Short mmCIF file of C-alpha atoms and ligand atoms in Angstrom, two decimals:
data_model
loop_
_atom_site.label_atom_id
_atom_site.label_comp_id
_atom_site.label_asym_id
_atom_site.label_seq_id
_atom_site.Cartn_x
_atom_site.Cartn_y
_atom_site.Cartn_z
CA MET A 1 -12.00 74.59 46.85
CA GLU A 2 -10.82 77.96 48.28
CA ASP A 3 -13.36 77.50 51.16
CA LEU A 4 -11.72 74.19 52.18
CA PHE A 5 -8.15 75.56 52.27
CA ALA A 6 -9.65 78.49 54.37
CA ALA A 7 -11.13 76.06 56.77
CA LEU A 8 -8.17 73.87 56.92
CA GLU A 9 -5.89 76.79 57.57
CA SER A 10 -8.28 78.02 60.33
CA ILE A 11 -7.78 74.58 62.18
CA VAL A 12 -4.01 74.07 61.87
CA GLY A 13 -2.59 77.61 60.92
CA PRO A 14 -1.61 78.58 57.20
CA GLU A 15 1.98 77.16 57.78
CA ASN A 16 0.61 73.79 58.35
CA VAL A 17 -1.40 73.54 55.16
CA LEU A 18 1.32 72.88 52.47
CA ARG A 19 0.37 73.50 48.88
CA GLY A 20 3.53 74.07 46.88
CA SER A 21 6.68 72.23 46.39
CA ASP A 22 6.95 71.54 50.10
CA LYS A 23 4.19 68.83 49.54
CA ASP A 24 6.75 66.82 47.55
CA PRO A 25 8.37 64.47 50.02
CA PHE A 26 4.98 63.39 51.19
CA LEU A 27 3.87 62.45 47.54
CA ILE A 28 6.44 59.73 46.86
CA ASP A 29 6.87 56.42 48.87
CA TRP A 30 10.07 55.17 50.61
CA LEU A 31 10.95 52.86 47.77
CA GLY A 32 10.53 55.71 45.14
CA LYS A 33 8.02 53.38 43.22
CA TYR A 34 4.86 55.35 43.76
CA ARG A 35 4.48 58.92 43.07
CA GLY A 36 1.04 60.83 43.58
CA ASP A 37 -0.67 64.20 43.95
CA ALA A 38 -2.58 66.04 46.69
CA ARG A 39 -4.57 69.25 47.04
CA ALA A 40 -2.50 69.83 50.18
CA VAL A 41 -0.60 68.25 52.99
CA VAL A 42 -2.22 69.13 56.31
CA ARG A 43 -0.12 68.88 59.56
CA PRO A 44 -2.47 68.88 62.62
CA ALA A 45 -0.94 69.07 66.17
CA ASP A 46 -3.68 67.01 68.20
CA THR A 47 -6.55 64.88 68.00
CA ALA A 48 -9.15 67.88 68.11
CA GLU A 49 -7.41 69.16 64.98
CA VAL A 50 -7.49 65.74 63.15
CA ALA A 51 -11.22 65.52 64.08
CA SER A 52 -11.99 68.99 62.65
CA ILE A 53 -10.00 68.35 59.47
CA VAL A 54 -11.94 65.02 58.99
CA GLU A 55 -15.26 66.72 59.50
CA GLN A 56 -14.33 69.34 56.90
CA CYS A 57 -13.18 66.87 54.36
CA SER A 58 -16.07 64.50 54.99
CA SER A 59 -18.74 67.06 54.35
CA ARG A 60 -17.03 67.68 50.96
CA SER A 61 -16.33 64.00 50.30
CA ILE A 62 -12.47 64.79 50.02
CA PRO A 63 -10.39 61.75 50.30
CA ILE A 64 -7.82 61.63 53.13
CA VAL A 65 -4.43 59.70 53.04
CA PRO A 66 -3.14 59.34 56.57
CA GLN A 67 0.75 59.37 56.69
CA GLY A 68 3.10 58.73 59.52
CA GLY A 69 6.92 58.29 58.71
CA ASN A 70 5.97 57.39 55.16
CA THR A 71 8.14 54.18 55.32
CA SER A 72 5.48 51.85 54.02
CA LEU A 73 6.95 49.28 51.74
CA SER A 74 3.48 48.78 49.72
CA GLY A 75 2.82 52.31 48.70
CA GLY A 76 0.23 52.49 51.49
CA ALA A 77 0.80 56.15 52.50
CA THR A 78 1.12 57.69 48.95
CA PRO A 79 -1.84 59.32 47.39
CA ASP A 80 -3.12 58.58 43.90
CA ARG A 81 -2.23 60.73 40.95
CA SER A 82 -5.69 62.46 40.68
CA GLY A 83 -4.63 65.13 43.08
CA GLU A 84 -8.11 64.83 44.69
CA ALA A 85 -6.90 63.89 48.27
CA ILE A 86 -5.24 65.67 51.15
CA VAL A 87 -2.33 63.85 52.90
CA LEU A 88 -2.98 64.08 56.52
CA SER A 89 0.46 63.97 58.17
CA LEU A 90 0.36 62.72 61.94
CA ALA A 91 3.99 63.82 62.59
CA ARG A 92 3.20 66.62 64.73
CA LEU A 93 1.06 64.50 67.12
CA ASN A 94 4.18 63.23 68.82
CA LYS A 95 4.00 63.33 72.53
CA VAL A 96 4.48 60.51 75.17
CA ARG A 97 1.29 61.12 77.04
CA SER A 98 2.18 58.92 80.08
CA VAL A 99 4.28 56.00 81.20
CA ASP A 100 3.06 53.40 83.99
CA PRO A 101 5.89 51.33 85.13
CA VAL A 102 3.58 49.34 87.51
CA GLY A 103 0.94 48.61 84.86
CA ASN A 104 3.65 48.25 82.36
CA THR A 105 1.98 50.49 79.85
CA ILE A 106 2.78 53.66 77.78
CA ALA A 107 0.26 55.82 76.34
CA VAL A 108 1.49 57.84 73.13
CA ASP A 109 0.21 60.07 70.32
CA ALA A 110 0.12 58.14 67.11
CA GLY A 111 2.81 60.31 65.29
CA THR A 112 5.35 59.38 67.92
CA ILE A 113 8.41 57.88 66.28
CA LEU A 114 8.94 54.25 67.31
CA SER A 115 12.51 54.74 68.61
CA ASN A 116 11.35 57.59 70.74
CA VAL A 117 8.73 55.25 72.27
CA GLN A 118 11.55 52.77 72.89
CA ALA A 119 13.56 55.37 74.51
CA ALA A 120 10.81 56.66 76.69
CA ALA A 121 10.13 53.05 77.90
CA ALA A 122 13.89 52.66 78.61
CA ALA A 123 14.09 55.98 80.65
CA ALA A 124 11.23 54.43 82.83
CA GLY A 125 13.21 51.21 83.27
CA ARG A 126 11.05 49.34 80.86
CA TYR A 127 11.21 47.85 77.40
CA PHE A 128 8.93 48.24 74.35
CA PRO A 129 10.03 45.33 71.97
CA MET A 130 8.87 46.47 68.66
CA SER A 131 11.98 46.94 66.57
CA LEU A 132 12.48 47.22 62.89
CA GLY A 133 14.89 48.79 60.25
CA ALA A 134 12.87 52.04 59.84
CA GLU A 135 12.53 52.64 63.73
CA GLY A 136 14.10 56.10 63.57
CA SER A 137 11.35 57.38 61.06
CA CYS A 138 8.08 55.22 61.46
CA THR A 139 5.54 56.19 63.76
CA ILE A 140 3.35 54.20 66.10
CA GLY A 141 0.16 55.03 63.98
CA GLY A 142 1.84 53.63 60.91
CA ASN A 143 3.12 50.50 62.91
CA LEU A 144 -0.49 49.89 64.15
CA SER A 145 -2.02 50.54 60.75
CA ALA A 146 0.29 48.00 58.97
CA ASN A 147 0.24 45.73 62.16
CA ALA A 148 4.04 45.82 61.85
CA GLY A 149 6.06 42.62 63.07
CA GLY A 150 9.65 43.42 63.35
CA VAL A 151 12.48 41.35 64.67
CA ALA A 152 11.11 40.22 68.02
CA VAL A 153 7.69 38.86 66.98
CA LEU A 154 8.80 35.29 68.01
CA ARG A 155 8.83 36.30 71.72
CA TYR A 156 6.67 39.40 71.86
CA GLY A 157 4.03 39.37 69.05
CA THR A 158 3.18 41.92 66.29
CA MET A 159 1.52 45.35 67.02
CA ARG A 160 -1.64 43.73 67.62
CA GLU A 161 -0.36 41.86 70.61
CA LEU A 162 1.56 44.82 71.94
CA THR A 163 -1.50 47.16 71.96
CA LEU A 164 -4.18 47.53 74.80
CA GLY A 165 -5.96 50.60 73.75
CA LEU A 166 -6.56 53.16 70.79
CA GLU A 167 -7.95 56.48 70.06
CA VAL A 168 -9.31 57.02 66.54
CA VAL A 169 -11.12 59.63 64.54
CA LEU A 170 -13.92 58.25 62.75
CA ALA A 171 -15.12 59.16 59.20
CA ASP A 172 -17.86 61.67 60.57
CA GLY A 173 -15.12 63.42 62.75
CA ARG A 174 -16.24 61.86 66.07
CA VAL A 175 -13.38 60.66 68.35
CA TRP A 176 -13.63 56.99 69.51
CA ASP A 177 -12.02 56.92 72.94
CA GLY A 178 -10.74 53.42 73.35
CA MET A 179 -7.58 54.44 75.35
CA THR A 180 -7.92 51.72 78.06
CA ALA A 181 -5.08 50.01 79.55
CA LEU A 182 -7.17 46.83 80.35
CA GLN A 183 -5.63 43.57 79.99
CA LYS A 184 -9.12 41.90 80.01
CA ASP A 185 -12.38 43.32 78.54
CA ASN A 186 -15.00 40.84 77.45
CA THR A 187 -17.77 43.21 76.57
CA GLY A 188 -18.11 42.43 73.14
CA TYR A 189 -16.42 42.89 69.62
CA SER A 190 -12.87 44.00 69.85
CA LEU A 191 -13.14 47.52 68.09
CA ARG A 192 -9.59 48.13 68.67
CA ASP A 193 -8.49 45.12 66.48
CA LEU A 194 -10.64 46.38 63.53
CA PHE A 195 -8.49 49.41 63.21
CA ILE A 196 -5.15 47.66 63.73
CA GLY A 197 -3.88 46.50 60.23
CA SER A 198 -6.53 48.44 58.35
CA GLU A 199 -4.00 50.49 56.67
CA GLY A 200 -5.71 54.08 57.28
CA THR A 201 -9.01 52.68 55.54
CA LEU A 202 -11.36 52.72 58.56
CA GLY A 203 -10.35 55.70 60.70
CA ILE A 204 -7.28 57.97 61.73
CA ILE A 205 -5.56 56.59 64.84
CA THR A 206 -4.50 59.45 67.06
CA GLY A 207 -3.29 57.83 70.18
CA ALA A 208 -2.47 54.20 71.58
CA VAL A 209 -1.85 52.51 74.90
CA LEU A 210 0.99 49.94 74.36
CA LYS A 211 2.34 47.08 76.46
CA LEU A 212 5.69 47.43 78.23
CA PHE A 213 8.09 44.57 79.40
CA PRO A 214 10.86 44.01 81.99
CA SER A 215 14.19 45.17 80.36
CA PRO A 216 15.95 42.11 78.91
CA ALA A 217 19.40 42.71 80.62
CA ALA A 218 21.11 39.84 78.89
CA ARG A 219 21.37 39.19 75.08
CA ALA A 220 23.30 36.47 73.27
CA THR A 221 23.52 36.68 69.56
CA ALA A 222 25.00 34.07 67.05
CA PHE A 223 25.42 33.38 63.37
CA ALA A 224 25.09 29.97 62.29
CA SER A 225 25.42 28.51 58.68
CA VAL A 226 23.12 25.86 57.58
CA SER A 227 22.61 23.94 54.14
CA GLY A 228 19.29 25.49 53.39
CA PRO A 229 15.77 26.38 54.73
CA LYS A 230 14.88 22.65 55.73
CA GLU A 231 17.89 22.46 57.95
CA ALA A 232 17.19 26.12 59.32
CA LEU A 233 13.77 24.81 60.38
CA SER A 234 15.33 21.98 62.18
CA LEU A 235 17.66 24.18 63.92
CA LEU A 236 14.81 26.51 65.02
CA SER A 237 13.11 23.63 66.51
CA ALA A 238 16.28 22.42 68.36
CA VAL A 239 16.99 25.93 69.72
CA ARG A 240 13.39 26.43 70.88
CA SER A 241 13.54 23.15 72.71
CA SER A 242 16.80 24.04 74.46
CA CYS A 243 16.41 27.93 75.01
CA GLY A 244 12.47 28.14 75.36
CA ASP A 245 10.97 31.52 75.11
CA ARG A 246 14.41 33.14 75.57
CA LEU A 247 14.42 32.81 71.65
CA THR A 248 13.76 36.36 70.52
CA ALA A 249 14.82 36.24 66.96
CA PHE A 250 15.60 33.77 64.38
CA GLU A 251 16.37 35.33 60.96
CA PHE A 252 17.15 33.50 57.83
CA MET A 253 19.14 34.63 54.85
CA THR A 254 20.22 32.70 51.79
CA SER A 255 23.60 32.78 50.41
CA GLU A 256 22.64 35.10 47.72
CA CYS A 257 21.46 37.74 50.41
CA VAL A 258 24.87 37.32 52.14
CA ASP A 259 26.76 37.90 48.89
CA LEU A 260 24.47 40.86 47.89
CA VAL A 261 25.11 42.55 51.35
CA ARG A 262 28.87 41.88 50.88
CA ARG A 263 28.88 43.56 47.62
CA HIS A 264 26.69 46.66 48.40
CA VAL A 265 27.03 47.40 52.15
CA ALA A 266 30.51 48.49 52.93
CA ASP A 267 30.40 48.10 56.65
CA ALA A 268 28.82 44.75 56.77
CA ARG A 269 31.25 41.87 57.63
CA MET A 270 30.53 38.19 57.35
CA PRO A 271 31.89 36.46 60.57
CA PHE A 272 32.95 33.42 58.88
CA ASP A 273 33.28 32.17 55.24
CA ALA A 274 29.81 30.87 54.28
CA ALA A 275 29.70 31.80 50.58
CA GLN A 276 27.90 28.73 49.69
CA THR A 277 25.44 28.30 52.58
CA ALA A 278 22.42 29.84 54.07
CA VAL A 279 22.79 31.62 57.42
CA VAL A 280 20.66 32.25 60.47
CA LEU A 281 20.92 34.96 62.88
CA ILE A 282 19.75 33.80 66.31
CA GLU A 283 19.25 36.00 69.34
CA LEU A 284 18.19 35.04 72.91
CA SER A 285 17.37 37.70 75.65
CA ASP A 286 16.64 37.22 79.24
CA ILE A 287 16.59 39.27 82.46
CA ASP A 288 19.29 36.78 83.92
CA SER A 289 23.03 37.20 83.39
CA GLU A 290 24.70 37.66 80.11
CA PRO A 291 27.40 34.91 80.59
CA GLY A 292 24.85 32.28 81.51
CA LEU A 293 22.84 33.19 78.38
CA THR A 294 25.84 33.05 76.09
CA SER A 295 26.79 29.58 77.31
CA ARG A 296 23.28 28.31 76.96
CA LEU A 297 23.41 29.51 73.23
CA GLU A 298 26.85 27.97 72.82
CA ASP A 299 25.78 24.74 74.08
CA SER A 300 22.67 24.68 71.96
CA LEU A 301 24.73 25.46 68.86
CA ALA A 302 27.27 22.81 69.76
CA ALA A 303 24.64 20.19 70.07
CA ALA A 304 23.35 21.21 66.81
CA ILE A 305 26.69 20.98 65.02
CA GLU A 306 27.13 17.47 66.55
CA ALA A 307 23.65 16.62 65.14
CA GLY A 308 24.69 17.80 61.60
CA LEU A 309 22.29 20.60 61.64
CA VAL A 310 24.63 23.47 61.62
CA LEU A 311 27.93 23.65 59.49
CA ASP A 312 29.70 26.56 61.50
CA ALA A 313 28.49 29.02 64.09
CA VAL A 314 29.92 32.09 65.88
CA VAL A 315 28.58 33.53 69.03
CA ALA A 316 28.99 37.22 69.50
CA GLN A 317 31.47 38.10 72.23
CA ASP A 318 30.20 41.57 73.12
CA ARG A 319 27.31 44.02 72.06
CA SER A 320 29.44 45.57 69.11
CA GLN A 321 29.96 42.12 67.51
CA ALA A 322 26.24 41.42 67.88
CA LYS A 323 25.51 44.75 66.31
CA ALA A 324 27.79 43.88 63.34
CA PHE A 325 25.83 40.61 62.92
CA TRP A 326 22.50 42.51 62.81
CA ARG A 327 24.04 45.00 60.15
CA LEU A 328 24.17 42.23 57.95
CA ARG A 329 20.62 41.33 58.28
CA GLU A 330 19.50 44.80 58.04
CA GLY A 331 21.62 45.62 55.15
CA ILE A 332 19.74 43.36 52.86
CA SER A 333 17.10 46.16 52.06
CA GLU A 334 19.55 48.73 51.37
CA ALA A 335 21.53 46.06 49.06
CA LEU A 336 18.45 45.27 47.18
CA VAL A 337 17.82 48.92 46.36
CA ARG A 338 21.61 49.44 45.21
CA GLU A 339 21.39 46.28 43.04
CA GLY A 340 18.47 48.02 41.06
CA GLY A 341 15.36 47.11 43.03
CA ALA A 342 13.47 43.88 43.36
CA ALA A 343 9.90 42.47 42.95
CA LYS A 344 8.97 42.19 46.46
CA HIS A 345 6.86 39.43 48.20
CA ASP A 346 6.22 39.45 51.86
CA VAL A 347 4.59 36.03 52.40
CA SER A 348 3.33 34.22 55.61
CA LEU A 349 3.36 30.35 55.66
CA PRO A 350 2.66 27.79 58.17
CA VAL A 351 6.25 27.08 59.54
CA ALA A 352 6.44 23.63 58.57
CA ALA A 353 5.61 24.53 54.80
CA MET A 354 8.38 27.14 54.48
CA ALA A 355 11.33 24.89 53.02
CA ASP A 356 8.77 23.21 50.54
CA PHE A 357 7.49 26.86 49.39
CA VAL A 358 10.97 28.10 48.82
CA GLY A 359 11.73 25.01 46.46
CA ALA A 360 8.47 25.25 44.61
CA ALA A 361 8.58 29.06 44.22
CA ASP A 362 12.25 28.77 42.94
CA VAL A 363 11.20 26.31 40.21
CA ALA A 364 8.01 28.24 39.13
CA VAL A 365 9.73 31.69 38.84
CA SER A 366 12.94 30.12 37.03
CA CYS A 367 10.82 28.40 34.60
CA ALA A 368 8.88 31.52 33.75
CA CYS A 369 11.94 33.75 33.69
CA PRO A 370 15.28 31.96 33.42
CA GLY A 371 17.95 33.55 35.29
CA VAL A 372 15.66 35.39 37.66
CA ARG A 373 17.56 35.70 41.11
CA PRO A 374 15.60 34.94 44.03
CA ILE A 375 16.78 36.65 47.15
CA VAL A 376 15.14 35.13 50.21
CA PHE A 377 15.21 36.14 53.76
CA GLY A 378 12.87 36.59 56.70
CA HIS A 379 11.65 35.98 60.09
CA LEU A 380 11.78 32.15 59.91
CA GLY A 381 10.38 31.65 63.32
CA ASP A 382 7.16 33.60 62.55
CA GLY A 383 6.69 31.81 59.14
CA ASN A 384 7.53 34.98 57.25
CA LEU A 385 9.61 35.33 54.30
CA HIS A 386 10.64 38.12 52.10
CA TYR A 387 10.88 36.46 48.78
CA ASN A 388 12.39 38.88 46.46
CA LEU A 389 13.25 38.70 42.81
CA LEU A 390 16.05 40.50 41.00
CA ALA A 391 16.13 40.79 37.28
CA PRO A 392 18.38 38.09 35.30
CA LEU A 393 21.76 39.58 34.80
CA GLY A 394 21.64 41.59 31.44
CA MET A 395 17.96 42.09 31.43
CA SER A 396 16.78 45.55 31.24
CA LYS A 397 14.78 47.21 33.91
CA GLU A 398 11.88 47.77 31.62
CA ASP A 399 11.87 44.08 30.27
CA PHE A 400 11.95 42.83 33.83
CA ALA A 401 9.13 45.20 35.09
CA ALA A 402 6.81 43.78 32.39
CA ARG A 403 7.16 40.43 33.84
CA CYS A 404 6.93 41.07 37.45
CA ALA A 405 3.14 41.06 37.75
CA GLY A 406 3.22 37.34 36.26
CA LEU A 407 5.96 36.46 38.58
CA SER A 408 4.20 37.78 41.66
CA ARG A 409 1.03 35.69 40.75
CA LEU A 410 3.27 32.39 40.54
CA VAL A 411 4.82 33.46 43.96
CA HIS A 412 1.40 34.11 45.62
CA ASP A 413 -0.19 31.02 43.98
CA GLU A 414 2.53 28.91 45.80
CA THR A 415 1.60 30.72 48.92
CA THR A 416 -2.17 30.50 48.83
CA VAL A 417 -1.89 26.64 47.76
CA ARG A 418 -0.23 26.29 51.30
CA ARG A 419 -2.88 28.19 53.11
CA GLY A 420 -0.44 31.15 53.38
CA SER A 421 -1.09 34.94 53.15
CA ILE A 422 0.32 37.46 50.46
CA SER A 423 1.24 39.99 53.35
CA ALA A 424 2.79 38.97 56.44
CA GLU A 425 3.76 42.43 57.90
CA HIS A 426 4.25 44.98 55.01
CA GLY A 427 0.54 45.45 54.23
CA VAL A 428 -1.37 45.41 51.05
CA GLY A 429 -1.23 49.13 50.15
CA GLN A 430 -1.33 49.86 46.41
CA LEU A 431 1.16 47.16 45.64
CA ARG A 432 -0.88 43.97 46.46
CA ALA A 433 -4.33 45.48 46.19
CA ALA A 434 -5.17 43.59 43.05
CA GLU A 435 -3.79 40.30 44.14
CA LEU A 436 -5.69 40.62 47.36
CA VAL A 437 -8.91 40.25 45.25
CA ARG A 438 -7.34 37.26 43.54
CA CYS A 439 -6.00 35.42 46.44
CA LYS A 440 -8.38 36.17 49.45
CA PRO A 441 -11.47 34.15 49.85
CA SER A 442 -14.56 36.02 48.56
CA LEU A 443 -16.29 35.76 51.75
CA ASP A 444 -13.43 37.45 53.74
CA LEU A 445 -13.65 40.19 51.09
CA GLU A 446 -17.41 40.55 51.52
CA LEU A 447 -17.04 41.01 55.20
CA MET A 448 -14.12 43.46 54.95
CA GLN A 449 -16.35 45.54 52.25
CA ALA A 450 -19.19 45.40 54.84
CA LEU A 451 -16.98 46.84 57.50
CA LYS A 452 -15.69 49.45 55.28
CA ALA A 453 -19.00 50.63 54.27
CA THR A 454 -20.27 50.77 57.89
CA LEU A 455 -17.14 52.79 59.19
CA ASP A 456 -16.45 54.92 56.12
CA PRO A 457 -19.73 55.20 54.09
CA ARG A 458 -18.42 57.87 52.00
CA ARG A 459 -15.16 56.07 51.32
CA ILE A 460 -12.97 59.04 52.12
CA PHE A 461 -10.31 57.17 53.93
CA ASN A 462 -7.28 56.10 52.00
CA PRO A 463 -8.87 55.17 48.77
CA GLY A 464 -7.00 52.62 46.28
CA LYS A 465 -5.34 50.96 49.33
CA LEU A 466 -6.24 47.71 50.71
CA LEU A 467 -9.71 47.36 49.13
CA ALA A 468 -8.82 48.64 45.82
CA ASP A 469 -12.20 48.22 44.19
CA CYS A 470 -14.20 50.11 46.93
P1 FAD B 501 3.48 55.24 56.79
O1 FAD B 501 4.45 54.61 55.91
O2 FAD B 501 3.39 56.64 56.86
O3 FAD B 501 1.81 54.43 56.57
C1 FAD B 501 1.63 53.22 56.58
C2 FAD B 501 0.24 52.83 56.59
O4 FAD B 501 -0.38 53.37 57.65
C3 FAD B 501 -0.47 53.61 55.49
O5 FAD B 501 -1.65 52.86 54.89
C4 FAD B 501 -0.96 54.99 55.91
O6 FAD B 501 -2.11 55.55 55.29
C5 FAD B 501 -1.44 54.30 57.30
N1 FAD B 501 -1.33 55.14 58.50
C6 FAD B 501 -0.19 55.86 58.93
N2 FAD B 501 -0.30 56.44 60.03
C7 FAD B 501 -1.77 56.39 60.40
C8 FAD B 501 -2.60 56.76 61.41
N3 FAD B 501 -2.14 57.50 62.31
N4 FAD B 501 -3.93 56.40 61.24
C9 FAD B 501 -4.41 55.69 60.35
N5 FAD B 501 -3.53 55.19 59.28
C10 FAD B 501 -2.24 55.47 59.40
N6 FAD B 501 7.76 46.24 58.70
C11 FAD B 501 7.67 45.12 59.62
O7 FAD B 501 6.65 44.77 60.10
N7 FAD B 501 8.75 44.49 59.93
C12 FAD B 501 10.16 44.94 59.55
O8 FAD B 501 11.05 44.24 59.95
C13 FAD B 501 10.11 45.92 58.74
N8 FAD B 501 11.31 46.46 58.32
C14 FAD B 501 11.39 47.61 57.57
C15 FAD B 501 12.59 48.23 57.21
C16 FAD B 501 12.70 49.39 56.54
C17 FAD B 501 14.02 49.80 56.14
C18 FAD B 501 11.55 49.92 56.18
C19 FAD B 501 11.62 51.22 55.20
C20 FAD B 501 10.09 49.48 56.41
C21 FAD B 501 10.14 48.43 57.22
N9 FAD B 501 8.97 47.70 57.59
C22 FAD B 501 9.01 46.68 58.37
C23 FAD B 501 7.76 48.32 57.13
C24 FAD B 501 7.11 49.05 58.36
O9 FAD B 501 5.85 48.32 58.80
C25 FAD B 501 6.56 50.17 58.09
O10 FAD B 501 7.49 51.06 57.43
C26 FAD B 501 6.06 51.03 59.26
O11 FAD B 501 5.22 50.28 60.20
C27 FAD B 501 5.03 52.12 58.81
O12 FAD B 501 5.14 53.27 59.74
P2 FAD B 501 5.08 54.75 59.22
O13 FAD B 501 4.81 55.67 60.28
O14 FAD B 501 6.19 55.00 58.30
O15 FAD B 501 3.76 54.53 58.28
#
């Protein structure tokens, strides 16, 4: 393999082919659940270098694991333990190529960190709405490959809806230049959409043209307590009717989530005493004035209280209070890690079926594992729930780990029986690859395998992820 290393070093320079302990941070996932090995971590600086690396690896059938910010929650960017693959880090492809405030687009390298894209849009007086807890580390290429959602999907859509064009290095090293900024193009199959959500299994994304929006000058944020998911759904419908598409986020958390964050996240404060109830975080945004938007939200919540949908509510009086509300929501992932880690499920359901799902899943997992603690939160307006399970108090980590696969099957069965999906936004990765085979219709899998065989005939891209039995 010395000739491979020599070839890689001649492409990116010896300092960008990591072969010692400097590889380590790239070989473990964000949650610390998966640890793999690799021949090397290779750090190209531009599309041409990516293409040359792919050509070298392809001719030797060396697997390539693309990696952006390495914040995947499904082990998607971590190589397997064989040590056969190289990790291709896109972090040095980090340039904003151009901003077009008239066409409302931004063209970026795939390794650009999400918060840097937001900042570049803001500097041009525009807004890039993708926002999620890992935005200071995750990259546009990773967001695209996972088809990330985030907190504003309700209004702006997922990465798929936010993308106009892509540049992709194919398995033979050719570069597909699809960097168009066209809103409309009816000339056949949407090649762009094949790569979005493909988790690095069909090609290496090196650039993207993304949509921008007018900056929402006004925001109004509130916390409301409700009796449970059913009442939260009724509230969602009421707020939608009174606030229209100003509704930007509608985040649901059970009382167990709130309790967990209170215990583990020192700077998280509950705006009222809601120990026994579920809460929702509601955000409106608009280009109009903030006082007008705030009173619209206040009126909407007052009507919901009168109708018996809401038990209590607080509307943030300023941006710092709104930030504190979001801290509670964003602290959940952190609190789960501190509590000892959870069996994670990221399910998507028809919105109307969500309350029923929570009830049925709670019963199923409690019967199988008495005392198990469901920690349920998510983007209720998008039909996306993070249905996490903590071990019963007193059960050892090992005992609980031995039961997790069975519990996950129960949760996924309750999902698929309602025509839901086992991954809404975190991707399949390694975590759900076996379950995908069980839960996805066989014709869907057959078509996906056919696309994989066409675009990556040597199966060098991200083996073991998404289509595990390739
Ligand atoms: P990585 O983790 O490096 O990779 C993710 C996948 O994309 C892997 O399969 C990898 O092989 C592939 N990949 C990476 N770059 C490329 C490329 N250039 N070309 C081809 N394939 C590539 N997700 C949501 O949708 N909504 C949320 O609200 C949300 N909140 C989160 C909060 C936290 C604290 C964390 C840690 C994660 C959260 N996520 C959320 C998950 C999020 O989608 C991913 O973390 C992010 O989109 C991945 O970006 P990344 O650059 O870190 O990609």
